[in-house]
Short mmCIF file of C-alpha atoms in Angstrom, two decimals:
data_model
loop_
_atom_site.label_atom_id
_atom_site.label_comp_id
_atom_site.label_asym_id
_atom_site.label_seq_id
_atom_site.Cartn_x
_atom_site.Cartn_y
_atom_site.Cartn_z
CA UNK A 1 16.41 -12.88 -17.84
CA UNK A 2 16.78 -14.68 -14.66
CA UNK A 3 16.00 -12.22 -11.66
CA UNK A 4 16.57 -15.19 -8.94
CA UNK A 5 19.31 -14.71 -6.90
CA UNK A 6 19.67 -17.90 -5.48
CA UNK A 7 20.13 -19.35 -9.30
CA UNK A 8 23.79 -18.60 -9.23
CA UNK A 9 24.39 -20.68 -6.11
CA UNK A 10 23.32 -24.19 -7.45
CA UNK A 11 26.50 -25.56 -8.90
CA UNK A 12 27.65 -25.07 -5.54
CA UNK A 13 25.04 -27.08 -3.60
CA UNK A 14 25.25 -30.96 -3.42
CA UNK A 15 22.66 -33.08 -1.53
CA UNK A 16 23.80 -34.54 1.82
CA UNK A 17 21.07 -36.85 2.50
CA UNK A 18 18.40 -38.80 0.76
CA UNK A 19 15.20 -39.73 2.13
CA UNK A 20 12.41 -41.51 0.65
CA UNK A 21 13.96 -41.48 -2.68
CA UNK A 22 14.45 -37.76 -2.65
CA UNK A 23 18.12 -35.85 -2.41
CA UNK A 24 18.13 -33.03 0.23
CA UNK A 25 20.46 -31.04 2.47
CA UNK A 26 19.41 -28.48 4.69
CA UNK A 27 17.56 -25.67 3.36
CA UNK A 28 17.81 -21.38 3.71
CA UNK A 29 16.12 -20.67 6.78
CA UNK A 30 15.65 -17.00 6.38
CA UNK A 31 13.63 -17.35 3.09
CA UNK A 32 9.83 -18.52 4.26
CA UNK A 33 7.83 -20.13 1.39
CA UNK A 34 9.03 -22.46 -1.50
CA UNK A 35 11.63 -20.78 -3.75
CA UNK A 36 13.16 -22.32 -6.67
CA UNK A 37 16.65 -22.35 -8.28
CA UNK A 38 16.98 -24.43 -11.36
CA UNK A 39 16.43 -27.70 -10.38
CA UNK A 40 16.42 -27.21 -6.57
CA UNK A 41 13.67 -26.17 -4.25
CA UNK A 42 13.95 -24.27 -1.28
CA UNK A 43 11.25 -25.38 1.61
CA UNK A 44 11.26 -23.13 4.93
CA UNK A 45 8.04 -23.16 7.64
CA UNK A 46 7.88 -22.62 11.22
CA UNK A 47 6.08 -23.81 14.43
CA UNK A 48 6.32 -22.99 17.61
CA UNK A 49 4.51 -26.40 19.31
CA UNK A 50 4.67 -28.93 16.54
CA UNK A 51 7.14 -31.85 17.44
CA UNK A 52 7.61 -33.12 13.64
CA UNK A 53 6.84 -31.63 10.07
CA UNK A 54 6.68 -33.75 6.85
CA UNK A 55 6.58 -31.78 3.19
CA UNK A 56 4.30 -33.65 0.91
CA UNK A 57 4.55 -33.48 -2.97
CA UNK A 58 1.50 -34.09 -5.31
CA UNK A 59 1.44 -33.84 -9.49
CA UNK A 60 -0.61 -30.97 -10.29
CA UNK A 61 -4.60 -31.77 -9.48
CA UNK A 62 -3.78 -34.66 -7.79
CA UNK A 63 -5.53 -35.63 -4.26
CA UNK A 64 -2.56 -38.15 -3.36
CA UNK A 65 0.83 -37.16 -2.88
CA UNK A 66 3.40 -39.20 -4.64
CA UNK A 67 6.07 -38.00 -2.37
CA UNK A 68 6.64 -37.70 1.54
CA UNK A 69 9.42 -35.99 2.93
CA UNK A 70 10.32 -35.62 6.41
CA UNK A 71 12.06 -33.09 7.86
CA UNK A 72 15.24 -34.83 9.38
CA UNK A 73 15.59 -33.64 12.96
CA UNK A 74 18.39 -32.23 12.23
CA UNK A 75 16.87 -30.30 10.00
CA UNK A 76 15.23 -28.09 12.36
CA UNK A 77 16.89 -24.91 13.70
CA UNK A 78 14.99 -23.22 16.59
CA UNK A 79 11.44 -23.99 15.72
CA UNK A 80 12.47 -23.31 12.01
CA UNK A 81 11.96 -26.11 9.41
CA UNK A 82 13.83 -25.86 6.07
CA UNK A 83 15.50 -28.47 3.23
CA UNK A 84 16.37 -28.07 -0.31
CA UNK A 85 14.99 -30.79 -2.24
CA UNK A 86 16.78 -31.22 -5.69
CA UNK A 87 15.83 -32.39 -9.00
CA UNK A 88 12.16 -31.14 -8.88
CA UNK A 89 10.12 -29.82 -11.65
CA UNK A 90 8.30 -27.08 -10.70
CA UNK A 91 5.83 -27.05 -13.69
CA UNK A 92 4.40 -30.72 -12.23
CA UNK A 93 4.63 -30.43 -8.72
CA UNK A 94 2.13 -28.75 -5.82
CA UNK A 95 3.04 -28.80 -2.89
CA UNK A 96 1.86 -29.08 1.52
CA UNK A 97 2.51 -30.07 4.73
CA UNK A 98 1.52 -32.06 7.94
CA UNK A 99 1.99 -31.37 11.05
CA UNK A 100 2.43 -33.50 14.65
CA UNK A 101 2.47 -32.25 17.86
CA UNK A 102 0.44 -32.00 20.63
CA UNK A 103 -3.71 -31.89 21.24
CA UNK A 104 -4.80 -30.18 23.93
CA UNK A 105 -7.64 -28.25 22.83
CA UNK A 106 -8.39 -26.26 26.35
CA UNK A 107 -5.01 -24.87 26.48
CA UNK A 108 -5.00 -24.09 22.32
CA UNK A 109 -3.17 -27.28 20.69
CA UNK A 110 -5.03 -28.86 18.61
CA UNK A 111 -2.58 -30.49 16.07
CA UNK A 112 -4.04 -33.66 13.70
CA UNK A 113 -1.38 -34.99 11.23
CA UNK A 114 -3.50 -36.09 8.98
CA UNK A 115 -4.33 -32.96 8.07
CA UNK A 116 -2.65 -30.99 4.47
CA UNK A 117 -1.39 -28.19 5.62
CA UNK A 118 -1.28 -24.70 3.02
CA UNK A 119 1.70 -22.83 3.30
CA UNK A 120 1.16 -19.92 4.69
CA UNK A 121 3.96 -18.03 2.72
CA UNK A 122 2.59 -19.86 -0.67
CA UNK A 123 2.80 -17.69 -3.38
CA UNK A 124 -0.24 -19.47 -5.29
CA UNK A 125 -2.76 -21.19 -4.10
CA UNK A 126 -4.43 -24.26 -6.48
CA UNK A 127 -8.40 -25.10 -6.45
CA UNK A 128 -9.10 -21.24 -6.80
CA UNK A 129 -8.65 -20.48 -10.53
CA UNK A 130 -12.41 -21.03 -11.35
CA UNK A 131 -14.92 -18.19 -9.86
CA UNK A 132 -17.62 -20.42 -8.24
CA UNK A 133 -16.57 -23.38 -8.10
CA UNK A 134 -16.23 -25.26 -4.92
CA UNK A 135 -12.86 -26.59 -4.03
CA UNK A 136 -12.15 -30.41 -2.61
CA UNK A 137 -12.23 -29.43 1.27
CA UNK A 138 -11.19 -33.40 1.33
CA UNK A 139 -7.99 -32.77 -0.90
CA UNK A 140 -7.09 -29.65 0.32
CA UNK A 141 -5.35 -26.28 -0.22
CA UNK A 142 -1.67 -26.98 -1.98
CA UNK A 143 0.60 -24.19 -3.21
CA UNK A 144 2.76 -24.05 -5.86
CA UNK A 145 5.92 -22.62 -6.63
CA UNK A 146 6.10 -19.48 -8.80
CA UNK A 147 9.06 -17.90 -11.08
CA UNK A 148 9.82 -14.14 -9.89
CA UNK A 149 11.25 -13.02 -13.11
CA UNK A 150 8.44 -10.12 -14.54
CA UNK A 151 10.50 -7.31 -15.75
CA UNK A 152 9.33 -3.73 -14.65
CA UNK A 153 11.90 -2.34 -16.52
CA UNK A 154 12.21 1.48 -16.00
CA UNK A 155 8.27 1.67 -14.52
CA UNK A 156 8.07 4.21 -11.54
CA UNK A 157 5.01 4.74 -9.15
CA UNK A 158 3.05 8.12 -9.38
CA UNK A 159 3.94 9.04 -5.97
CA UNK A 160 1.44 11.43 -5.69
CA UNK A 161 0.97 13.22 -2.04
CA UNK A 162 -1.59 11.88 -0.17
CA UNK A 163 -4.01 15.00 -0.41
CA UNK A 164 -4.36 14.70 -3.87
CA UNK A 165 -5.70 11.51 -4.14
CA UNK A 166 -9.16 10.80 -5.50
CA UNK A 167 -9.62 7.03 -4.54
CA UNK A 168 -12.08 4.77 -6.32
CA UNK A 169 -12.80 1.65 -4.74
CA UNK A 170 -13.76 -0.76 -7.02
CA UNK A 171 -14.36 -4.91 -7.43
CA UNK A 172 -12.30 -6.53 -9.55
CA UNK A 173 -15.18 -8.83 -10.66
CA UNK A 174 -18.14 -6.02 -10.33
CA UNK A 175 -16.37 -3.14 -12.27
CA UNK A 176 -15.35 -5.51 -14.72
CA UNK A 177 -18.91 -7.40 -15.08
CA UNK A 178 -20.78 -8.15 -18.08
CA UNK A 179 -22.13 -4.99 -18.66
CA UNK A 180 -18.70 -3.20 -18.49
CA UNK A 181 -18.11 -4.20 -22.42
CA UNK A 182 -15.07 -5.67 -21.90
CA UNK A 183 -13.62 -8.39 -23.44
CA UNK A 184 -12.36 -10.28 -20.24
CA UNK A 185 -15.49 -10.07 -17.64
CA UNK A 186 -14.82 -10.27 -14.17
CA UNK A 187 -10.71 -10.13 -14.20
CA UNK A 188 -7.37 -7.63 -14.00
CA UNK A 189 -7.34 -7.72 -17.56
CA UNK A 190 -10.81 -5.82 -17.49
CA UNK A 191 -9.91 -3.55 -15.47
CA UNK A 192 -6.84 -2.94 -17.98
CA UNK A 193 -8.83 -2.16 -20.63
CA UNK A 194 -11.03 0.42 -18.55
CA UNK A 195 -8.48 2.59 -17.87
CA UNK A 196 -9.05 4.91 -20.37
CA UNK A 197 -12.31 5.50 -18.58
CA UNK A 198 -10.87 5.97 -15.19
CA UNK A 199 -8.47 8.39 -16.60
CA UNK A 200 -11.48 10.16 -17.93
CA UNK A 201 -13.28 10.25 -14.22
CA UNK A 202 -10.40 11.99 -12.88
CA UNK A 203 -9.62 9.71 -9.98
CA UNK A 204 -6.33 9.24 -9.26
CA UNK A 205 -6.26 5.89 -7.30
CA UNK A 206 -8.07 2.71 -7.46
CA UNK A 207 -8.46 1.31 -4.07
CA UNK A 208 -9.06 -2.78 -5.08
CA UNK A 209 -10.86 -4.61 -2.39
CA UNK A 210 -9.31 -8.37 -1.54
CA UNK A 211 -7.18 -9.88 -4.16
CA UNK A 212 -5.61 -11.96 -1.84
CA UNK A 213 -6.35 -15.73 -2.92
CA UNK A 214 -9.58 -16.20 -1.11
CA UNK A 215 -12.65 -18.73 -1.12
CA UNK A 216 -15.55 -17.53 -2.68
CA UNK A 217 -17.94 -21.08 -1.76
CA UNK A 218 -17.56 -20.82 2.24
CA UNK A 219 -20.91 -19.39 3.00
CA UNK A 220 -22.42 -20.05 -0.36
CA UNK A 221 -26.39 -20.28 -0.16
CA UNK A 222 -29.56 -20.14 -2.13
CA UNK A 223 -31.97 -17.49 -1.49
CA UNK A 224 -34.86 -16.74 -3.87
CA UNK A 225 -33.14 -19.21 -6.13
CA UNK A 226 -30.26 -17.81 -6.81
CA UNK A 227 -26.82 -18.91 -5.31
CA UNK A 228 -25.13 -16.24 -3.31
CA UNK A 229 -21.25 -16.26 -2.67
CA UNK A 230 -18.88 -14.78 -0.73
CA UNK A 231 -18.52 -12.14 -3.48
CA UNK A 232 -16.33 -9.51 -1.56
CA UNK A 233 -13.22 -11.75 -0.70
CA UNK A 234 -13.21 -10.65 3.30
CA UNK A 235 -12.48 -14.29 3.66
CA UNK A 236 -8.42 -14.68 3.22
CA UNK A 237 -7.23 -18.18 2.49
CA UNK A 238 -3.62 -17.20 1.49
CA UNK A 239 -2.69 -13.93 2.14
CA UNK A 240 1.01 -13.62 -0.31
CA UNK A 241 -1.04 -15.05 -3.60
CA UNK A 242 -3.09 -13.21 -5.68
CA UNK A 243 -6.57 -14.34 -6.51
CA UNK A 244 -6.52 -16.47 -9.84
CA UNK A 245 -10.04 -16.08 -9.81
CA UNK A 246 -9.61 -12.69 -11.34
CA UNK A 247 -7.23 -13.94 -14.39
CA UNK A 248 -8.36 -13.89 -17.86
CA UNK A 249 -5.72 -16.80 -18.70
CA UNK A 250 -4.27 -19.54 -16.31
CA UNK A 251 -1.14 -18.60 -14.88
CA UNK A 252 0.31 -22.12 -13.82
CA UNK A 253 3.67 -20.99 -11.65
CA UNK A 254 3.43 -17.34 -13.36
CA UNK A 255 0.75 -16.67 -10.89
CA UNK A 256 0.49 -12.34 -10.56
CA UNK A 257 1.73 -12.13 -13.88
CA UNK A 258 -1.84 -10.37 -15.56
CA UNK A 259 -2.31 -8.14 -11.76
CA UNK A 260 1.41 -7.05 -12.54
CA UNK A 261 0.72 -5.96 -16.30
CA UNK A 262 -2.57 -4.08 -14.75
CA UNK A 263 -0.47 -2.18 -12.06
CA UNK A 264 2.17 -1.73 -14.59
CA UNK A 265 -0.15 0.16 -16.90
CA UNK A 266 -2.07 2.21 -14.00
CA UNK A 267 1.24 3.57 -12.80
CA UNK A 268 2.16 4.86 -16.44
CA UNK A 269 -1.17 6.59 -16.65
CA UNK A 270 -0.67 8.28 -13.22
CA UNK A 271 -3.01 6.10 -11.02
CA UNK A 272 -2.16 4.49 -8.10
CA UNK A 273 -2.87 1.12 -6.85
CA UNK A 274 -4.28 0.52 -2.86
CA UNK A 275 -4.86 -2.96 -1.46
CA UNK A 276 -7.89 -3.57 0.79
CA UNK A 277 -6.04 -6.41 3.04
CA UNK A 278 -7.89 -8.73 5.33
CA UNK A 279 -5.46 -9.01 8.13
CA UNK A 280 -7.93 -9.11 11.10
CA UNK A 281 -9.39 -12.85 10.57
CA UNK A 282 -8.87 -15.64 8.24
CA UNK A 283 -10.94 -18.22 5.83
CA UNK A 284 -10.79 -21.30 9.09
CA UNK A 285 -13.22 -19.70 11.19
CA UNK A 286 -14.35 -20.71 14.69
CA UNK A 287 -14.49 -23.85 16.38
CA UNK A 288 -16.50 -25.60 13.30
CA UNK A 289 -14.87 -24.05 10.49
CA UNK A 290 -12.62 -25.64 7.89
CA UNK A 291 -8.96 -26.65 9.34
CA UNK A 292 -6.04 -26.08 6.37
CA UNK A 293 -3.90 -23.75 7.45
CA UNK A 294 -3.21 -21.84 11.03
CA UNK A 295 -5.11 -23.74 12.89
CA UNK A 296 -2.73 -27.27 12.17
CA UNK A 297 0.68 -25.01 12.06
CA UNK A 298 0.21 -22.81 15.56
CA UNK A 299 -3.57 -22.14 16.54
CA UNK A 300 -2.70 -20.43 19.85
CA UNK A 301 -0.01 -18.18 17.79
CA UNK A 302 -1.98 -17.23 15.05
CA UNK A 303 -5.67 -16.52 17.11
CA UNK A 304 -6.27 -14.99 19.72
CA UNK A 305 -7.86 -17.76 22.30
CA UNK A 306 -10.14 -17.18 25.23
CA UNK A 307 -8.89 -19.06 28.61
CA UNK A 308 -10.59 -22.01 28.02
CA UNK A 309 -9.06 -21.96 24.62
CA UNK A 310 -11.86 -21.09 22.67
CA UNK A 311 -11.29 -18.83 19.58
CA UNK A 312 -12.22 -14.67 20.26
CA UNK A 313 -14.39 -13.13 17.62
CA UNK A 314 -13.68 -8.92 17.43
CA UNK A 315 -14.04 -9.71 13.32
CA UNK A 316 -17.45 -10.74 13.46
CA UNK A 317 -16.18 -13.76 10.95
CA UNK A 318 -15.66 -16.79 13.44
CA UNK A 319 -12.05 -15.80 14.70
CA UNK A 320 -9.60 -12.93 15.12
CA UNK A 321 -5.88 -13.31 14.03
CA UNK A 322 -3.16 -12.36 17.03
CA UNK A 323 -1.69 -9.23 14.98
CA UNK A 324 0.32 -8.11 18.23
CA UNK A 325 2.58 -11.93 18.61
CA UNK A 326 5.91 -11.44 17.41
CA UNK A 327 5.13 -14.16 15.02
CA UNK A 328 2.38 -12.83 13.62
CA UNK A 329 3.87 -9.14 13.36
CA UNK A 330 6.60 -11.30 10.90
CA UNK A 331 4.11 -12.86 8.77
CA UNK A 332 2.34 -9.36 8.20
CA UNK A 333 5.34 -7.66 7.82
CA UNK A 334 6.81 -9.85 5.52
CA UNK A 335 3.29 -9.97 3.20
CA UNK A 336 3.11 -6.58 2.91
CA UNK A 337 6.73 -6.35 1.90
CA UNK A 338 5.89 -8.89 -0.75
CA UNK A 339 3.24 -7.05 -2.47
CA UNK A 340 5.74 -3.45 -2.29
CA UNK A 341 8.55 -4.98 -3.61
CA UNK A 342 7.39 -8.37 -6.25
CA UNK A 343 3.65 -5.68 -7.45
CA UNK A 344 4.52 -2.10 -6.72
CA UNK A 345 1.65 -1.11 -5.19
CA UNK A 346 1.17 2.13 -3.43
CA UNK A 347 -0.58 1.71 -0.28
CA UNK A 348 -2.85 -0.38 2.01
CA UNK A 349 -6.48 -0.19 3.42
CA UNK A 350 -6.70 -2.40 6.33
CA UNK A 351 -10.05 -3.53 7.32
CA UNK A 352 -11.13 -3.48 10.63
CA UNK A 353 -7.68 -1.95 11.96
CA UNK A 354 -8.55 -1.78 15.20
CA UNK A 355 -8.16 -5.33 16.08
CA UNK A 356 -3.92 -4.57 14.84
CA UNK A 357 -4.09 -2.49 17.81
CA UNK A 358 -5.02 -5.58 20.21
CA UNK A 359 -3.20 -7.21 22.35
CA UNK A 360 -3.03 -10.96 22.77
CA UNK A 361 -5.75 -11.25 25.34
CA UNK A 362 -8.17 -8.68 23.24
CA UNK A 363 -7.50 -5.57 25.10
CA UNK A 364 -6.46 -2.41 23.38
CA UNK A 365 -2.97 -1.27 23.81
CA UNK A 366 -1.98 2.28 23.41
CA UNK A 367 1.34 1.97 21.68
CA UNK A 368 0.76 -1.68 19.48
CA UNK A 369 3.50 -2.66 18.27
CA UNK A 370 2.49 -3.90 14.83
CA UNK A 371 1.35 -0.18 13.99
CA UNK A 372 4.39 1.32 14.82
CA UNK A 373 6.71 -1.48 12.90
CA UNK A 374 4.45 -0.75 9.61
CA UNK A 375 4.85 2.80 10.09
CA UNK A 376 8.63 2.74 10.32
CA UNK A 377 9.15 0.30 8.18
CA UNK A 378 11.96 1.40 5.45
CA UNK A 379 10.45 -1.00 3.04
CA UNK A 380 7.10 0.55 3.37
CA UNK A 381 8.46 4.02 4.11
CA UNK A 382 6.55 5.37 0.78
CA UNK A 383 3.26 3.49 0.76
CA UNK A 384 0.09 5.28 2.28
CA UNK A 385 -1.50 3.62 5.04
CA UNK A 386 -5.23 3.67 5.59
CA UNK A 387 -7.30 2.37 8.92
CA UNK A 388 -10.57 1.02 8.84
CA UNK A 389 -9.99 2.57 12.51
CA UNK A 390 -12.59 0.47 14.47
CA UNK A 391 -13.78 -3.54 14.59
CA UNK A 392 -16.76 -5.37 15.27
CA UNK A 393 -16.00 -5.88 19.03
CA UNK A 394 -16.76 -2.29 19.58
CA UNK A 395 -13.35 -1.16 19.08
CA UNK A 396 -14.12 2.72 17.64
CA UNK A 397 -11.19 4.84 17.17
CA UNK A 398 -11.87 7.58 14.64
CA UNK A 399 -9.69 10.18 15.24
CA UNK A 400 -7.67 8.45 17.68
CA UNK A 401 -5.89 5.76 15.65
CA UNK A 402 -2.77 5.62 16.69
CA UNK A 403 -0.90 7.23 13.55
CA UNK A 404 3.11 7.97 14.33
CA UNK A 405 2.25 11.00 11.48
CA UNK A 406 2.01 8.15 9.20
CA UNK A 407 -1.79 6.53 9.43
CA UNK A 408 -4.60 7.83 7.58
CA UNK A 409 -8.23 6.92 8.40
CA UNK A 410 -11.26 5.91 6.53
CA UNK A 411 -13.30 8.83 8.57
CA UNK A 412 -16.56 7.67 9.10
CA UNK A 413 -17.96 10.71 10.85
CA UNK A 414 -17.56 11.80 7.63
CA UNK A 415 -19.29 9.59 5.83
CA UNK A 416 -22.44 9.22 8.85
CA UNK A 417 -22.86 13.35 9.46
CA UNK A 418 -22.48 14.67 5.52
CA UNK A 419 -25.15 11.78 4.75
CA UNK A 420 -27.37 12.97 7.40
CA UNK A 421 -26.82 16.61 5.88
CA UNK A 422 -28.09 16.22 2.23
CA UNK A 423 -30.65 13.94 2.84
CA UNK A 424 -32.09 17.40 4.59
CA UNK A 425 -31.08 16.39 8.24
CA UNK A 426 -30.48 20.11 8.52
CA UNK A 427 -29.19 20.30 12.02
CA UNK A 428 -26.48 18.66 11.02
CA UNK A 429 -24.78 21.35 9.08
CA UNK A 430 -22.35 22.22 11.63
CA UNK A 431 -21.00 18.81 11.60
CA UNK A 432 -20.96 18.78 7.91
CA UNK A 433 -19.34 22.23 8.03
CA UNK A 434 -16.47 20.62 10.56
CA UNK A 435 -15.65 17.61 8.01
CA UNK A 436 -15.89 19.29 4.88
CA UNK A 437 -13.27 21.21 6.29
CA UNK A 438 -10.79 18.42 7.07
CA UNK A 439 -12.31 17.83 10.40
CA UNK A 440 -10.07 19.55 12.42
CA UNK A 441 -11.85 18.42 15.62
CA UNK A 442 -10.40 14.81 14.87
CA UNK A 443 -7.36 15.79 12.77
CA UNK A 444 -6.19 18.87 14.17
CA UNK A 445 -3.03 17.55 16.68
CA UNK A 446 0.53 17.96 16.05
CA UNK A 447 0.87 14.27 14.45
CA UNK A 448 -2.20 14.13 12.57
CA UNK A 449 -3.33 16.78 10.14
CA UNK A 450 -5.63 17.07 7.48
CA UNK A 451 -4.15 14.24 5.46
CA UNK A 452 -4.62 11.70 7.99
CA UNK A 453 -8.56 11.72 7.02
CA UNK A 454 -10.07 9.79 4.18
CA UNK A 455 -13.22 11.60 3.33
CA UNK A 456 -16.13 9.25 1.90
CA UNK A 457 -19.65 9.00 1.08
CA UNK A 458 -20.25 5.50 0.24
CA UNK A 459 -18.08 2.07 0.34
CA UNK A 460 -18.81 -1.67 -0.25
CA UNK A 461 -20.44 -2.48 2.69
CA UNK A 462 -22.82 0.84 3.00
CA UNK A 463 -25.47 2.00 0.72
CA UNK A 464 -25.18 2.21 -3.29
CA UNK A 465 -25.33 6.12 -4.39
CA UNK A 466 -28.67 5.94 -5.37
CA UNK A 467 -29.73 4.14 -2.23
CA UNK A 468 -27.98 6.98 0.06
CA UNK A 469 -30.93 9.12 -0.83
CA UNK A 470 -33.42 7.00 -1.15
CA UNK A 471 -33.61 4.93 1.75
CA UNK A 472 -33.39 4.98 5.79
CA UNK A 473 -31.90 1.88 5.87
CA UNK A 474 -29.63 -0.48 3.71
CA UNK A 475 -31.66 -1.98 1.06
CA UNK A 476 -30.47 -5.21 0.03
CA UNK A 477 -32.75 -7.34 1.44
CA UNK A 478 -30.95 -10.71 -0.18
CA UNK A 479 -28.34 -10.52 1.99
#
């Protein structure tokens, strides 16, 4: 079954040009990413400041490209780069690109075209598949193109009203670790076969923290001599692919394939599926971190940039994206579209959502515009949304995230006052009374209400159960 759209319209496409041994013609601007239609590919990226764009073409693995294509002036439409490059396999090819334009680090430029560029719209994302392993920072990120063909056939989402969900978060790689007695350790496919188990727990949503294609080896170290990684994923390297880290089985240009069978199989047993997304930094860092992506297509888009053009850090992580540019409001937009429409999922945690609610120069704004474009969104009209409401510049805005009666909250009060309560803190039982009563002093307005608070004990980066009652402070002294 071919579900591509754009299959039917290659008999009536011929090339126009050809250009370092390649036939092209101009491509579909509106479509960002690499999409395929038999033996054409569609290639469409954008950027604002760069003054030439080349698409570069390696075999799969390969650190050399074997092809160079560059976009024909023409080519360009606005500051919109697109061509249709035909007779390309897609099971042999990964692709990138370079960028030229100006550098002028003070005022934000800072292009280099000798630098591989990842897609941002890339669907997959190669070096990534093995959990641990370090990826050639030399070579590169490369995407690849993937078929969109999985067949959901009559599947429909639980639906279920936002105060009756019990959310679990989980790891997909912790839940699923050697002790869980699965067959496939540390992937979707172990998660599949715990559902039974979930079912049994009662919750009715699994809330999966990142599965966005990320890289576990920046910040790797040895303590104690053991190797730590970045285990959570808080580290986004592409944020439309899925992690291949977590597949039992390679996926090569069926990328999602296993995560769509998982949320395929949660649905029919009633539970719903929540993405923790990482849209408040990315994987490049500050001034001395890695330089694939953003930072060679539009740094002073993408991050928000001091005066002196310096990166500002409200994530805590080295840089903070620039949610509030119209740009950027596209690209987030358009991802979480992706994962609604191609996966099914049923809602969003965003981490750190205050920073969404930034303006370009840092400042909070009272009405941002990214917020209010989620919350209206028809595409997302269905899908809960939940704020990590503050960031780590200070940004605190529990009960006061802006919600258009359609934001929910990770309540922390919650979490900080009921812990303080049955560890035997007993002056705190009117607080505890206030939130085990939907905290009406935070959620009792006209366009809030008691489902705009998610109530919580513990989470990833707090204490374990046991701990909560056991210890002052956190106690994992390794990290």
């Amino acid at each position: 079954m071919n579900l591509n759209p754009l299959a039917a319209e290659e008999q009536f496409l011929k090339p126009l040009d050809r250009v370092n041994g390649f036939d092209i013609r101009p491509g579909l601007y509106e479509i960002n990413g690499a999409t395929s239609f038999g033996s054409c590919v569609n290639f469409t990226i954008h950027s604002q400041n760069a003054v030439s764009c080349e698409l570069l073409l390696f075999h799969r693995g390969e650190k050399e490209p074997y092809g160079t294509i560059p976009f024909p002036e023409n080519y360009r439409i606005g500051r919109v780069y697109s061509m249709i490059v035909f007779g390309l396999d897609i099971y042999d090819f990964e692709y990138a690109y370079r960028m030229d334009g100006p550098n002028v680090p003070e005022k934000g430029l800072i292009y280099d075209k000798t630098k591989v560029l990842l897609d941002p719209y890339a669907r997959a994302v190669t070096q990534q598949s093995i959990w641990g392993k370090e990826p050639d920072r030399e070579k590169g990120y490369h995407g690849r193109v993937v078929f969109n063909d999985f067949d959901w056939g009559d599947a429909r989402e639980p639906k279920k009203p936002m105060q009756e969900l019990i959310i679990y978060e989980m790891h997909v790689r912790g839940f699923t670790n050697a002790s869980s007695g699965v067959q496939f350790p540390g992937t979707f496919e172990g998660i599949r076969e715990k559902i039974p188990y979930l079912k049994a727990l009662g919750i009715t949503a699994v809330e999966l923290m990142p599965v966005f294609e990320f890289d576990e080896t920046m910040g790797k170290r040895e303590i104690g001599g053991r190797t730590l990684l970045d285990y959570w994923g808080y580290n986004t390297v592409g944020f439309f692919a899925p992690n291949t880290g977590y597949t039992a089985r390679q996926e090569y240009n069926r990328e999602g394939t296993e995560f769509k069978n998982l949320i395929r199989e949660l649905h029919q047993n009633g539970i719903e599926v929540i993405l923790d997304v990482v849209f408040n930094h990315t994987a490049e860092g500050n001034e001395q971190g890695p330089f694939f992506e953003f930072k060679g297509i539009d740094n002073r888009i993408y991050y928000m940039l001091t005066p002196e053009g310096n990166y500002y850090n409200f994530s805590g992580c080295g840089n903070t994206l620039n949610c509030n540019h119209p740009v950027v409001q596209q690209m987030i937009l358009e991802c979480l579209r992706h994962w609604v429409i191609h996966y099914r999922v049923d809602g969003f945690r965003f981490d750190l959502a205050s920073i969404l609610g930034r303006n370009e120069d840092g400042t909070p704004l009272l009405q941002p515009p990214l917020l209010r474009n989620l919350a209206e969104d028809p595409v997302l009209k269905d899908v809960n949304l939940i704020a990590e409401a503050w960031d780590a510049g200070g940004l605190y805005q529990v009960g006061n995230f802006p919600a258009w009666n359609r934001w929910a909250e990770w309540n922390g009060k919650y979490r900080d006052e009921l812990r303080s309560f049955l560890k035997g803190e007993y002056w705190f039982a009117v607080q505890a009374a206030k939130r085990i009563t939907g905290s009406p002093d935070l959620y009792g307005g006209q366009y809030r209400g008691y489902n705009s608070s998610i109530n919580f004990l513990t989470c990833h980066d707090g204490f374990t159960l046991y701990d909560l009652y056991s210890y002052n402070e956190k106690h994992n002294e390794e990290n």
